[in-house]
């Protein structure tokens, strides 16, 4: 079977059956479970890995990195809110377990072996947090520190990847005779690149190969790296480093986390560390160290977490908003921001020609680009990881909402000239990118609700009908479906402005129409 | 002032005890040394005195175990003058010394079990910690091993209101000598096999009137709105103010656990033929019980042993034995 068939097949997975009522097992031994560890009879069974992950999170957040910023908020019922200051910003007291992104996102990166970028000023714990992740993977603090790559303006490819052995260079008759002394960090399961925006552009390209393709190449010799979680740090990710970060390298980063300021109310914790001469990274409990096999199993379990159709549809709707740029293309398929970017067209001029749409309502007007496939995949992986971390078997909309800003932080570029940012109440979103992205998702969901797409989605119905397969579909039925598609296109385009979701719907309908047309031709040839 | 026995042990191992305290302070940055000192005086000293009287040769080991455990408990904020629930202090001060012979031989197990159990029972809403303590004290002279202590503690926890321990506690009681099991049930003159069979068959044995459970959250109760109830094999799934609970109840007590909307949807809404509602009177077999509730909106739910009665006019659930 061609490997491509894997993606062409209609899913064979059954729809999730309604689970049977859970038979509860109340265990009288729970009486003796508590803070005091007892002997063999009192011990609990091995913890599931999601629990171990949560244990690691809480250990870090309570004992290692002092980050009392619970910016990933979950609510279970109404929460208490306060309006604070002249700007009347909302202080929310979440009613369910909430998390600090600065700890949680790196931990989810560790569990999924993705790539995380820490941004923030010096001394805010970026490197310390990355170092802790290395320790969680079973390396000693010394090993992690020695393997950490420190970006600097003179960093060469050899500094990064390894040197040919000098004796071989003199005596070798061919490239194969030259042995390479590979750098030890290439074999680490947690790779840390400190201040990656200080690395020269050429060395960034070598780093890109390792990050993107998971191998290093020096003088035709290849080093295959093991699957690893990556942590990069940058004091300034907006171009303030020594070198501009190449776009492809920036695109390889899956999630960006901002290190927030230290709250001096927690100075006593620092004082204790000073007095006791304690470094948290040296005290990581063995119980929260993960073996390679455990991380493999966690990764597998995370991939198995389901994303319900309703949640996926909201993501589809959100992602649909941003690529359309009506004046960029003469042909329907090319009316995208990428077309304009590739042509180096004057954006202001193109925008001036694009009139008639509600530029405040159109979320696509707020960004300079659309969302890439890599970004969408990262979004789904992190949403699954978040659900797994919370002990759930399915992603909830809130999981997606919480991880979305961190995944899109570096990917969705805001258009500072957009009318949205000119409104006084939105001025803060010019600098608060995470807040803006979350607001963007909320606005998209509001629009989704207004259109009642949960219940009334004719394109979704046609798509589901097609997904059932064409086996046995008669010509008459094919023609009926073609008519339905044409009728729907007619209805959807009648007197309407073109917005992103409509554009994607029309492209999908065109695709369905084409598939049915081909099928009808085949039927007639039989 | 602490006892001379304890003072002498502390003095002889001063460096070691200080090092342990310093290490605990690293693990528990919030450890309040003044609170720890107070707990040594109020909680640990009586133990040391009791063990010194029962087995003087083992007092050192028991003291060290108690000292370490005290550091951990105070470090967690569970013991000492600032403890959120003072029951653990009471157990150390009053109950643990009564198990001095066992403490001397297995101090970590005994103190650990008593401590964990005290924390657990104190955390179960509706449980009666004082009853558990009194029951444990009453059987203490008969408890000869850690295993017996474990089983007796479980039986008495159930009897003190931890209703969901019923089956486990009955299984634990079977491991005890019959006399000790009967003592734990407060029926020293009975025959254990018969008592066991009756307890297995009827969760409401010894309580023919049933019980009332729940009240308005605004007055410190459990339910934000009048609850709606459906039956399951384990108990009843309760819905109140968009929240769901599992209510497990029997003759000894009633405990709420969390549940899901799905469990509520899947719970049983049927009613056994022996139960009939006539206005504000419910008939269970030959029994008729007049309810002090407005007729018309009364709802019933029943499992194999229990009938639950609710009404939009009350936040309480009436639980009646069906037998």
PDB file of C-alpha atoms in Angstrom, chain A residues 71-284:
ATOM      1  CA  UNK A  71      -2.067  32.954  33.587  1.00  0.00           C
ATOM      2  CA  UNK A  72      -3.527  29.682  32.290  1.00  0.00           C
ATOM      3  CA  UNK A  73      -6.910  29.947  33.914  1.00  0.00           C
ATOM      4  CA  UNK A  74      -9.500  27.233  34.183  1.00  0.00           C
ATOM      5  CA  UNK A  75     -12.883  27.730  35.728  1.00  0.00           C
ATOM      6  CA  UNK A  76     -15.327  25.269  37.144  1.00  0.00           C
ATOM      7  CA  UNK A  77     -18.400  27.401  37.512  1.00  0.00           C
ATOM      8  CA  UNK A  78     -18.443  31.126  38.151  1.00  0.00           C
ATOM      9  CA  UNK A  79     -15.215  32.838  39.130  1.00  0.00           C
ATOM     10  CA  UNK A  80     -14.678  35.973  41.147  1.00  0.00           C
ATOM     11  CA  UNK A  81     -13.509  38.948  39.090  1.00  0.00           C
ATOM     12  CA  UNK A  82     -12.413  42.454  39.983  1.00  0.00           C
ATOM     13  CA  UNK A  83     -11.878  45.525  37.833  1.00  0.00           C
ATOM     14  CA  UNK A  84      -8.599  47.129  38.768  1.00  0.00           C
ATOM     15  CA  UNK A  85      -6.934  50.465  38.067  1.00  0.00           C
ATOM     16  CA  UNK A  86      -7.824  53.286  35.719  1.00  0.00           C
ATOM     17  CA  UNK A  87      -7.830  50.902  32.795  1.00  0.00           C
ATOM     18  CA  UNK A  88     -10.359  48.674  34.625  1.00  0.00           C
ATOM     19  CA  UNK A  89      -8.400  45.540  33.759  1.00  0.00           C
ATOM     20  CA  UNK A  90      -9.892  42.320  35.065  1.00  0.00           C
ATOM     21  CA  UNK A  91      -8.311  40.374  37.901  1.00  0.00           C
ATOM     22  CA  UNK A  92      -9.818  36.921  37.758  1.00  0.00           C
ATOM     23  CA  UNK A  93      -9.754  34.405  40.600  1.00  0.00           C
ATOM     24  CA  UNK A  94     -10.141  31.099  38.741  1.00  0.00           C
ATOM     25  CA  UNK A  95     -12.509  28.588  40.271  1.00  0.00           C
ATOM     26  CA  UNK A  96     -10.597  25.535  39.011  1.00  0.00           C
ATOM     27  CA  UNK A  97      -6.979  24.444  39.074  1.00  0.00           C
ATOM     28  CA  UNK A  98      -4.990  26.944  37.044  1.00  0.00           C
ATOM     29  CA  UNK A  99      -1.380  27.016  35.971  1.00  0.00           C
ATOM     30  CA  UNK A 100       1.640  29.155  35.331  1.00  0.00           C
ATOM     31  CA  UNK A 101       2.500  29.093  31.630  1.00  0.00           C
ATOM     32  CA  UNK A 102       6.160  29.662  32.369  1.00  0.00           C
ATOM     33  CA  UNK A 103       6.368  26.228  33.988  1.00  0.00           C
ATOM     34  CA  UNK A 104       3.585  24.313  32.314  1.00  0.00           C
ATOM     35  CA  UNK A 105       4.387  24.990  28.659  1.00  0.00           C
ATOM     36  CA  UNK A 106       8.045  23.903  29.002  1.00  0.00           C
ATOM     37  CA  UNK A 107       6.842  20.777  30.792  1.00  0.00           C
ATOM     38  CA  UNK A 108       4.384  19.987  28.016  1.00  0.00           C
ATOM     39  CA  UNK A 109       7.248  20.582  25.591  1.00  0.00           C
ATOM     40  CA  UNK A 110       9.268  18.040  27.531  1.00  0.00           C
ATOM     41  CA  UNK A 111       6.425  15.519  27.401  1.00  0.00           C
ATOM     42  CA  UNK A 112       5.820  15.974  23.679  1.00  0.00           C
ATOM     43  CA  UNK A 113       9.470  16.516  22.701  1.00  0.00           C
ATOM     44  CA  UNK A 114       8.760  19.727  20.878  1.00  0.00           C
ATOM     45  CA  UNK A 115      10.575  23.062  20.854  1.00  0.00           C
ATOM     46  CA  UNK A 116      10.034  25.847  23.321  1.00  0.00           C
ATOM     47  CA  UNK A 117      11.392  29.375  23.242  1.00  0.00           C
ATOM     48  CA  UNK A 118      11.730  31.396  26.432  1.00  0.00           C
ATOM     49  CA  UNK A 119      11.661  35.140  25.981  1.00  0.00           C
ATOM     50  CA  UNK A 120      12.113  37.767  28.655  1.00  0.00           C
ATOM     51  CA  UNK A 121      14.648  40.004  30.320  1.00  0.00           C
ATOM     52  CA  UNK A 122      17.798  38.749  31.988  1.00  0.00           C
ATOM     53  CA  UNK A 123      17.569  36.963  35.314  1.00  0.00           C
ATOM     54  CA  UNK A 124      13.960  35.850  35.060  1.00  0.00           C
ATOM     55  CA  UNK A 125      14.607  32.134  35.214  1.00  0.00           C
ATOM     56  CA  UNK A 126      14.633  31.246  31.522  1.00  0.00           C
ATOM     57  CA  UNK A 127      17.850  29.253  31.638  1.00  0.00           C
ATOM     58  CA  UNK A 128      17.036  27.835  35.065  1.00  0.00           C
ATOM     59  CA  UNK A 129      13.726  26.524  33.798  1.00  0.00           C
ATOM     60  CA  UNK A 130      15.387  24.915  30.768  1.00  0.00           C
ATOM     61  CA  UNK A 131      18.032  23.419  33.023  1.00  0.00           C
ATOM     62  CA  UNK A 132      15.352  21.855  35.209  1.00  0.00           C
ATOM     63  CA  UNK A 133      13.855  20.162  32.177  1.00  0.00           C
ATOM     64  CA  UNK A 134      17.235  18.620  31.471  1.00  0.00           C
ATOM     65  CA  UNK A 135      17.381  17.306  35.013  1.00  0.00           C
ATOM     66  CA  UNK A 136      13.846  15.884  34.666  1.00  0.00           C
ATOM     67  CA  UNK A 137      15.171  13.861  31.731  1.00  0.00           C
ATOM     68  CA  UNK A 138      17.638  12.151  34.042  1.00  0.00           C
ATOM     69  CA  UNK A 139      20.823  14.121  33.404  1.00  0.00           C
ATOM     70  CA  UNK A 140      22.837  15.595  36.218  1.00  0.00           C
ATOM     71  CA  UNK A 141      23.005  19.348  36.629  1.00  0.00           C
ATOM     72  CA  UNK A 142      26.638  19.265  35.504  1.00  0.00           C
ATOM     73  CA  UNK A 143      25.811  17.301  32.358  1.00  0.00           C
ATOM     74  CA  UNK A 144      23.010  19.667  31.443  1.00  0.00           C
ATOM     75  CA  UNK A 145      25.149  22.734  32.056  1.00  0.00           C
ATOM     76  CA  UNK A 146      28.037  21.366  30.038  1.00  0.00           C
ATOM     77  CA  UNK A 147      25.778  20.374  27.158  1.00  0.00           C
ATOM     78  CA  UNK A 148      24.015  23.733  27.056  1.00  0.00           C
ATOM     79  CA  UNK A 149      24.905  25.750  23.969  1.00  0.00           C
ATOM     80  CA  UNK A 150      25.537  29.427  24.646  1.00  0.00           C
ATOM     81  CA  UNK A 151      24.933  31.592  21.618  1.00  0.00           C
ATOM     82  CA  UNK A 152      27.660  34.139  20.926  1.00  0.00           C
ATOM     83  CA  UNK A 153      28.621  36.258  17.923  1.00  0.00           C
ATOM     84  CA  UNK A 154      31.676  34.168  17.042  1.00  0.00           C
ATOM     85  CA  UNK A 155      29.974  30.795  17.231  1.00  0.00           C
ATOM     86  CA  UNK A 156      30.997  28.617  14.286  1.00  0.00           C
ATOM     87  CA  UNK A 157      29.364  25.524  12.855  1.00  0.00           C
ATOM     88  CA  UNK A 158      32.227  23.498  14.345  1.00  0.00           C
ATOM     89  CA  UNK A 159      31.556  25.048  17.765  1.00  0.00           C
ATOM     90  CA  UNK A 160      27.982  23.922  17.441  1.00  0.00           C
ATOM     91  CA  UNK A 161      28.271  20.490  15.882  1.00  0.00           C
ATOM     92  CA  UNK A 162      31.817  19.177  16.203  1.00  0.00           C
ATOM     93  CA  UNK A 163      35.305  19.215  14.739  1.00  0.00           C
ATOM     94  CA  UNK A 164      37.102  16.907  12.354  1.00  0.00           C
ATOM     95  CA  UNK A 165      40.002  15.282  14.176  1.00  0.00           C
ATOM     96  CA  UNK A 166      43.145  17.254  13.246  1.00  0.00           C
ATOM     97  CA  UNK A 167      45.291  14.146  12.591  1.00  0.00           C
ATOM     98  CA  UNK A 168      42.690  12.807  10.166  1.00  0.00           C
ATOM     99  CA  UNK A 169      42.591  16.102   8.305  1.00  0.00           C
ATOM    100  CA  UNK A 170      46.277  15.764   7.465  1.00  0.00           C
ATOM    101  CA  UNK A 171      46.351  12.066   6.626  1.00  0.00           C
ATOM    102  CA  UNK A 172      42.948  11.419   5.079  1.00  0.00           C
ATOM    103  CA  UNK A 173      42.724  10.360   1.443  1.00  0.00           C
ATOM    104  CA  UNK A 174      38.989  10.826   1.316  1.00  0.00           C
ATOM    105  CA  UNK A 175      36.268  12.486   3.336  1.00  0.00           C
ATOM    106  CA  UNK A 176      35.250   9.115   4.734  1.00  0.00           C
ATOM    107  CA  UNK A 177      38.624   8.862   6.472  1.00  0.00           C
ATOM    108  CA  UNK A 178      37.971  11.991   8.500  1.00  0.00           C
ATOM    109  CA  UNK A 179      36.481  11.255  11.835  1.00  0.00           C
ATOM    110  CA  UNK A 180      34.339  13.887  13.532  1.00  0.00           C
ATOM    111  CA  UNK A 181      34.420  14.665  17.227  1.00  0.00           C
ATOM    112  CA  UNK A 182      30.725  15.366  17.646  1.00  0.00           C
ATOM    113  CA  UNK A 183      29.615  17.681  20.412  1.00  0.00           C
ATOM    114  CA  UNK A 184      28.066  15.833  23.339  1.00  0.00           C
ATOM    115  CA  UNK A 185      24.911  17.963  23.377  1.00  0.00           C
ATOM    116  CA  UNK A 186      23.731  16.409  20.100  1.00  0.00           C
ATOM    117  CA  UNK A 187      22.995  13.184  21.974  1.00  0.00           C
ATOM    118  CA  UNK A 188      21.058  14.808  24.805  1.00  0.00           C
ATOM    119  CA  UNK A 189      17.323  14.191  25.220  1.00  0.00           C
ATOM    120  CA  UNK A 190      16.888  17.773  26.302  1.00  0.00           C
ATOM    121  CA  UNK A 191      18.730  20.278  24.151  1.00  0.00           C
ATOM    122  CA  UNK A 192      19.235  23.802  25.375  1.00  0.00           C
ATOM    123  CA  UNK A 193      20.425  26.717  23.277  1.00  0.00           C
ATOM    124  CA  UNK A 194      20.898  29.813  25.378  1.00  0.00           C
ATOM    125  CA  UNK A 195      20.491  33.195  23.685  1.00  0.00           C
ATOM    126  CA  UNK A 196      19.964  31.696  20.277  1.00  0.00           C
ATOM    127  CA  UNK A 197      19.529  35.118  18.708  1.00  0.00           C
ATOM    128  CA  UNK A 198      23.216  35.835  19.301  1.00  0.00           C
ATOM    129  CA  UNK A 199      24.287  33.016  16.960  1.00  0.00           C
ATOM    130  CA  UNK A 200      25.660  34.101  13.560  1.00  0.00           C
ATOM    131  CA  UNK A 201      23.350  33.483  10.633  1.00  0.00           C
ATOM    132  CA  UNK A 202      25.452  30.712   9.064  1.00  0.00           C
ATOM    133  CA  UNK A 203      25.592  28.790  12.313  1.00  0.00           C
ATOM    134  CA  UNK A 204      21.845  29.312  12.692  1.00  0.00           C
ATOM    135  CA  UNK A 205      21.446  27.434   9.412  1.00  0.00           C
ATOM    136  CA  UNK A 206      23.372  24.456  10.815  1.00  0.00           C
ATOM    137  CA  UNK A 207      21.230  24.647  13.921  1.00  0.00           C
ATOM    138  CA  UNK A 208      18.160  24.661  11.713  1.00  0.00           C
ATOM    139  CA  UNK A 209      19.150  21.293  10.236  1.00  0.00           C
ATOM    140  CA  UNK A 210      19.485  19.772  13.687  1.00  0.00           C
ATOM    141  CA  UNK A 211      16.234  21.312  14.888  1.00  0.00           C
ATOM    142  CA  UNK A 212      14.264  20.592  11.773  1.00  0.00           C
ATOM    143  CA  UNK A 213      15.587  17.281  10.560  1.00  0.00           C
ATOM    144  CA  UNK A 214      17.181  15.900  13.714  1.00  0.00           C
ATOM    145  CA  UNK A 215      20.607  15.240  12.286  1.00  0.00           C
ATOM    146  CA  UNK A 216      23.916  17.076  12.112  1.00  0.00           C
ATOM    147  CA  UNK A 217      26.250  17.094   9.158  1.00  0.00           C
ATOM    148  CA  UNK A 218      29.958  17.894   9.091  1.00  0.00           C
ATOM    149  CA  UNK A 219      32.154  17.024   6.106  1.00  0.00           C
ATOM    150  CA  UNK A 220      29.627  14.563   4.722  1.00  0.00           C
ATOM    151  CA  UNK A 221      29.418  12.754   8.045  1.00  0.00           C
ATOM    152  CA  UNK A 222      25.991  12.470   9.596  1.00  0.00           C
ATOM    153  CA  UNK A 223      25.096  12.310  13.275  1.00  0.00           C
ATOM    154  CA  UNK A 224      21.537  11.144  13.911  1.00  0.00           C
ATOM    155  CA  UNK A 225      20.234  12.845  17.028  1.00  0.00           C
ATOM    156  CA  UNK A 226      17.799  11.136  19.390  1.00  0.00           C
ATOM    157  CA  UNK A 227      14.285  12.544  19.776  1.00  0.00           C
ATOM    158  CA  UNK A 228      14.622  15.470  22.119  1.00  0.00           C
ATOM    159  CA  UNK A 229      12.833  18.396  23.679  1.00  0.00           C
ATOM    160  CA  UNK A 230      14.380  21.717  22.750  1.00  0.00           C
ATOM    161  CA  UNK A 231      14.622  24.854  24.827  1.00  0.00           C
ATOM    162  CA  UNK A 232      15.875  28.100  23.382  1.00  0.00           C
ATOM    163  CA  UNK A 233      16.183  31.383  25.173  1.00  0.00           C
ATOM    164  CA  UNK A 234      16.269  34.941  23.916  1.00  0.00           C
ATOM    165  CA  UNK A 235      16.330  38.197  25.815  1.00  0.00           C
ATOM    166  CA  UNK A 236      14.597  39.882  22.936  1.00  0.00           C
ATOM    167  CA  UNK A 237      12.878  38.002  20.179  1.00  0.00           C
ATOM    168  CA  UNK A 238      11.826  41.038  18.184  1.00  0.00           C
ATOM    169  CA  UNK A 239      15.150  41.534  16.440  1.00  0.00           C
ATOM    170  CA  UNK A 240      17.161  42.947  19.284  1.00  0.00           C
ATOM    171  CA  UNK A 241      19.675  40.107  19.441  1.00  0.00           C
ATOM    172  CA  UNK A 242      23.127  40.292  17.915  1.00  0.00           C
ATOM    173  CA  UNK A 243      21.831  38.653  14.738  1.00  0.00           C
ATOM    174  CA  UNK A 244      18.430  38.519  13.157  1.00  0.00           C
ATOM    175  CA  UNK A 245      16.996  35.049  13.669  1.00  0.00           C
ATOM    176  CA  UNK A 246      16.378  33.413  10.315  1.00  0.00           C
ATOM    177  CA  UNK A 247      12.694  32.959   9.677  1.00  0.00           C
ATOM    178  CA  UNK A 248      12.913  29.199   9.123  1.00  0.00           C
ATOM    179  CA  UNK A 249      14.556  28.751  12.516  1.00  0.00           C
ATOM    180  CA  UNK A 250      11.926  30.885  14.187  1.00  0.00           C
ATOM    181  CA  UNK A 251       9.268  28.807  12.447  1.00  0.00           C
ATOM    182  CA  UNK A 252      10.670  25.606  13.972  1.00  0.00           C
ATOM    183  CA  UNK A 253       9.836  26.873  17.459  1.00  0.00           C
ATOM    184  CA  UNK A 254       6.542  25.345  18.523  1.00  0.00           C
ATOM    185  CA  UNK A 255       5.715  27.413  21.545  1.00  0.00           C
ATOM    186  CA  UNK A 256       6.907  30.690  23.002  1.00  0.00           C
ATOM    187  CA  UNK A 257       6.757  31.426  26.702  1.00  0.00           C
ATOM    188  CA  UNK A 258       7.338  34.761  28.304  1.00  0.00           C
ATOM    189  CA  UNK A 259       9.257  34.836  31.576  1.00  0.00           C
ATOM    190  CA  UNK A 260       7.389  37.236  33.821  1.00  0.00           C
ATOM    191  CA  UNK A 261       8.848  39.498  36.476  1.00  0.00           C
ATOM    192  CA  UNK A 262       9.790  38.273  39.934  1.00  0.00           C
ATOM    193  CA  UNK A 263       7.245  39.178  42.576  1.00  0.00           C
ATOM    194  CA  UNK A 264       9.155  40.659  45.536  1.00  0.00           C
ATOM    195  CA  UNK A 265       6.482  39.315  47.868  1.00  0.00           C
ATOM    196  CA  UNK A 266       8.320  36.016  47.492  1.00  0.00           C
ATOM    197  CA  UNK A 267      11.670  37.377  48.578  1.00  0.00           C
ATOM    198  CA  UNK A 268      11.620  35.163  51.661  1.00  0.00           C
ATOM    199  CA  UNK A 269      11.985  32.142  49.373  1.00  0.00           C
ATOM    200  CA  UNK A 270      15.145  33.635  47.896  1.00  0.00           C
ATOM    201  CA  UNK A 271      16.416  34.490  51.345  1.00  0.00           C
ATOM    202  CA  UNK A 272      16.021  30.902  52.450  1.00  0.00           C
ATOM    203  CA  UNK A 273      17.996  29.726  49.436  1.00  0.00           C
ATOM    204  CA  UNK A 274      20.755  32.176  50.214  1.00  0.00           C
ATOM    205  CA  UNK A 275      20.907  31.217  53.855  1.00  0.00           C
ATOM    206  CA  UNK A 276      20.749  27.484  53.236  1.00  0.00           C
ATOM    207  CA  UNK A 277      22.949  27.624  50.128  1.00  0.00           C
ATOM    208  CA  UNK A 278      20.407  25.595  48.187  1.00  0.00           C
ATOM    209  CA  UNK A 279      19.983  25.308  44.426  1.00  0.00           C
ATOM    210  CA  UNK A 280      16.634  23.779  43.496  1.00  0.00           C
ATOM    211  CA  UNK A 281      17.964  22.075  40.385  1.00  0.00           C
ATOM    212  CA  UNK A 282      20.264  20.008  42.582  1.00  0.00           C
ATOM    213  CA  UNK A 283      17.355  18.820  44.706  1.00  0.00           C
ATOM    214  CA  UNK A 284      14.989  17.453  42.091  1.00  0.00           C
TER     215      UNK A 284
END
